[in-house]
mmCIF file with all atom_site columns, C-alpha atoms in Angstrom:
data_model
loop_
_atom_site.group_PDB
_atom_site.id
_atom_site.type_symbol
_atom_site.label_atom_id
_atom_site.label_alt_id
_atom_site.label_comp_id
_atom_site.label_asym_id
_atom_site.label_entity_id
_atom_site.label_seq_id
_atom_site.pdbx_PDB_ins_code
_atom_site.Cartn_x
_atom_site.Cartn_y
_atom_site.Cartn_z
_atom_site.occupancy
_atom_site.B_iso_or_equiv
_atom_site.pdbx_formal_charge
_atom_site.auth_seq_id
_atom_site.auth_comp_id
_atom_site.auth_asym_id
_atom_site.auth_atom_id
_atom_site.pdbx_PDB_model_num
ATOM 1  C CA . MET A 1 1  ? 35.959 -15.221 50.295 1.00 87.00 ? 613 MET A CA 1
ATOM 2  C CA . THR A 1 2  ? 35.665 -15.926 53.999 1.00 91.00 ? 614 THR A CA 1
ATOM 3  C CA . LYS A 1 3  ? 32.448 -15.388 55.936 1.00 93.00 ? 615 LYS A CA 1
ATOM 4  C CA . ARG A 1 4  ? 34.386 -12.811 57.927 1.00 94.00 ? 616 ARG A CA 1
ATOM 5  C CA . ASP A 1 5  ? 35.065 -11.060 54.840 1.00 91.00 ? 617 ASP A CA 1
ATOM 6  C CA . GLU A 1 6  ? 31.207 -10.842 53.530 1.00 91.00 ? 618 GLU A CA 1
ATOM 7  C CA . ALA A 1 7  ? 30.323 -9.747  57.474 1.00 93.00 ? 619 ALA A CA 1
ATOM 8  C CA . TYR A 1 8  ? 32.942 -6.792  57.151 1.00 94.00 ? 620 TYR A CA 1
ATOM 9  C CA . TRP A 1 9  ? 31.741 -5.782  53.710 1.00 93.00 ? 621 TRP A CA 1
ATOM 10 C CA . GLU A 1 10 ? 27.930 -6.075  54.411 1.00 92.00 ? 622 GLU A CA 1
ATOM 11 C CA . LYS A 1 11 ? 28.790 -3.699  57.626 1.00 94.00 ? 623 LYS A CA 1
ATOM 12 C CA . HIS A 1 12 ? 31.199 -1.460  55.562 1.00 93.00 ? 624 HIS A CA 1
ATOM 13 C CA . PHE A 1 13 ? 28.089 -1.269  52.867 1.00 94.00 ? 625 PHE A CA 1
ATOM 14 C CA . SER A 1 14 ? 25.365 -0.222  55.349 1.00 91.00 ? 626 SER A CA 1
ATOM 15 C CA . GLU A 1 15 ? 27.631 2.155   56.816 1.00 91.00 ? 627 GLU A CA 1
ATOM 16 C CA . ARG A 1 16 ? 28.481 3.734   53.536 1.00 92.00 ? 628 ARG A CA 1
ATOM 17 C CA . ALA A 1 17 ? 24.958 3.539   52.235 1.00 91.00 ? 629 ALA A CA 1
ATOM 18 C CA . ILE A 1 18 ? 23.943 7.094   53.250 1.00 87.00 ? 630 ILE A CA 1
ATOM 19 C CA . ARG A 1 19 ? 26.949 8.490   52.135 1.00 91.00 ? 631 ARG A CA 1
ATOM 20 C CA . TRP A 1 20 ? 26.743 7.275   48.834 1.00 91.00 ? 632 TRP A CA 1
ATOM 21 C CA . ARG A 1 21 ? 23.300 8.743   48.228 1.00 88.00 ? 633 ARG A CA 1
ATOM 22 C CA . SER A 1 22 ? 24.100 12.187  49.106 1.00 89.00 ? 634 SER A CA 1
ATOM 23 C CA . ASP A 1 23 ? 27.510 11.538  47.244 1.00 92.00 ? 635 ASP A CA 1
ATOM 24 C CA . PRO A 1 24 ? 27.764 9.253   44.384 1.00 89.00 ? 636 PRO A CA 1
ATOM 25 C CA . TRP A 1 25 ? 31.150 9.541   43.675 1.00 94.00 ? 637 TRP A CA 1
ATOM 26 C CA . ALA A 1 26 ? 31.907 7.733   47.189 1.00 94.00 ? 638 ALA A CA 1
ATOM 27 C CA . LEU A 1 27 ? 30.123 4.713   45.540 1.00 93.00 ? 639 LEU A CA 1
ATOM 28 C CA . VAL A 1 28 ? 32.307 5.125   42.404 1.00 95.00 ? 640 VAL A CA 1
ATOM 29 C CA . TYR A 1 29 ? 35.510 5.302   44.924 1.00 95.00 ? 641 TYR A CA 1
ATOM 30 C CA . ASP A 1 30 ? 34.453 2.219   46.927 1.00 94.00 ? 642 ASP A CA 1
ATOM 31 C CA . LEU A 1 31 ? 33.901 0.181   43.879 1.00 95.00 ? 643 LEU A CA 1
ATOM 32 C CA . GLU A 1 32 ? 37.344 1.154   42.506 1.00 96.00 ? 644 GLU A CA 1
ATOM 33 C CA . SER A 1 33 ? 38.675 -0.023  45.543 1.00 94.00 ? 645 SER A CA 1
ATOM 34 C CA . ILE A 1 34 ? 37.027 -3.362  45.393 1.00 94.00 ? 646 ILE A CA 1
ATOM 35 C CA . MET A 1 35 ? 38.187 -3.846  41.533 1.00 96.00 ? 647 MET A CA 1
ATOM 36 C CA . ASP A 1 36 ? 41.797 -3.054  42.517 1.00 96.00 ? 648 ASP A CA 1
ATOM 37 C CA . SER A 1 37 ? 41.951 -5.628  45.235 1.00 93.00 ? 649 SER A CA 1
ATOM 38 C CA . PRO A 1 38 ? 44.487 -8.020  44.919 1.00 95.00 ? 650 PRO A CA 1
ATOM 39 C CA . CYS A 1 39 ? 42.665 -10.205 47.797 1.00 91.00 ? 651 CYS A CA 1
ATOM 40 C CA . TYR A 1 40 ? 39.522 -11.100 45.692 1.00 93.00 ? 652 TYR A CA 1
ATOM 41 C CA . THR A 1 41 ? 38.938 -13.409 42.506 1.00 95.00 ? 653 THR A CA 1
ATOM 42 C CA . ALA A 1 42 ? 37.104 -11.653 39.505 1.00 96.00 ? 654 ALA A CA 1
ATOM 43 C CA . SER A 1 43 ? 33.820 -13.599 40.618 1.00 96.00 ? 655 SER A CA 1
ATOM 44 C CA . GLU A 1 44 ? 34.111 -12.225 44.219 1.00 96.00 ? 656 GLU A CA 1
ATOM 45 C CA . LYS A 1 45 ? 34.745 -8.809  43.128 1.00 96.00 ? 657 LYS A CA 1
ATOM 46 C CA . LEU A 1 46 ? 31.841 -8.647  40.981 1.00 97.00 ? 658 LEU A CA 1
ATOM 47 C CA . LYS A 1 47 ? 29.687 -10.541 43.680 1.00 96.00 ? 659 LYS A CA 1
ATOM 48 C CA . LEU A 1 48 ? 30.756 -7.527  46.404 1.00 96.00 ? 660 LEU A CA 1
ATOM 49 C CA . MET A 1 49 ? 30.094 -4.588  43.211 1.00 96.00 ? 661 MET A CA 1
ATOM 50 C CA . LYS A 1 50 ? 26.583 -6.274  43.041 1.00 96.00 ? 662 LYS A CA 1
ATOM 51 C CA . ARG A 1 51 ? 25.972 -6.341  46.464 1.00 95.00 ? 663 ARG A CA 1
ATOM 52 C CA . ALA A 1 52 ? 27.068 -2.495  46.954 1.00 95.00 ? 664 ALA A CA 1
ATOM 53 C CA . MET A 1 53 ? 24.834 -1.395  44.189 1.00 95.00 ? 665 MET A CA 1
ATOM 54 C CA . GLU A 1 54 ? 22.035 -3.247  45.847 1.00 95.00 ? 666 GLU A CA 1
ATOM 55 C CA . VAL A 1 55 ? 22.517 -1.780  49.079 1.00 94.00 ? 667 VAL A CA 1
ATOM 56 C CA . TYR A 1 56 ? 22.932 1.669   47.042 1.00 93.00 ? 668 TYR A CA 1
ATOM 57 C CA . ASN A 1 57 ? 19.806 1.212   45.130 1.00 93.00 ? 669 ASN A CA 1
ATOM 58 C CA . ASN A 1 58 ? 17.754 -0.177  48.512 1.00 92.00 ? 670 ASN A CA 1
ATOM 59 C CA . THR A 1 59 ? 18.785 3.037   50.236 1.00 89.00 ? 671 THR A CA 1
ATOM 60 C CA . ARG A 1 60 ? 17.579 5.302   47.262 1.00 87.00 ? 672 ARG A CA 1
ATOM 61 C CA . LYS A 1 61 ? 14.379 3.582   47.160 1.00 87.00 ? 673 LYS A CA 1
ATOM 62 C CA . GLU A 1 62 ? 13.677 3.850   51.167 1.00 84.00 ? 674 GLU A CA 1
ATOM 63 C CA . ALA A 1 63 ? 14.830 7.490   50.635 1.00 77.00 ? 675 ALA A CA 1
ATOM 64 C CA . ARG A 1 64 ? 12.021 8.099   47.921 1.00 76.00 ? 676 ARG A CA 1
ATOM 65 C CA . GLY A 1 65 ? 9.421  6.036   49.702 1.00 75.00 ? 677 GLY A CA 1
ATOM 66 C CA . ASN A 1 66 ? 10.246 8.408   52.783 1.00 66.00 ? 678 ASN A CA 1
ATOM 67 C CA . ALA A 1 67 ? 10.059 11.379  50.742 1.00 60.00 ? 679 ALA A CA 1
ATOM 68 C CA . GLU A 1 68 ? 6.811  10.706  49.310 1.00 61.00 ? 680 GLU A CA 1
ATOM 69 C CA . GLY A 1 69 ? 5.354  9.902   53.019 1.00 56.00 ? 681 GLY A CA 1
ATOM 70 C CA . MET A 1 70 ? 6.187  13.296  53.935 1.00 53.00 ? 682 MET A CA 1
ATOM 71 C CA . PRO A 1 71 ? 2.898  15.623  54.562 1.00 54.00 ? 683 PRO A CA 1
ATOM 72 C CA . ASP A 1 72 ? 2.722  18.564  51.970 1.00 47.00 ? 684 ASP A CA 1
#
């Protein structure tokens, strides 16, 4: 995987993270797309899927933190 590919996926994940939070099936679809891609090796696919899950989890934590900081 090239640096250009990594930059593309990082941008893609950051753009999709909010949608994933509101629609987890969109995350599933993106993970399936990565798995089905013939362009990457198995280890590269695992790295991408792991990064997608990290972005998703971080987005959820941020949203939870923002909700907890809201006044009652």
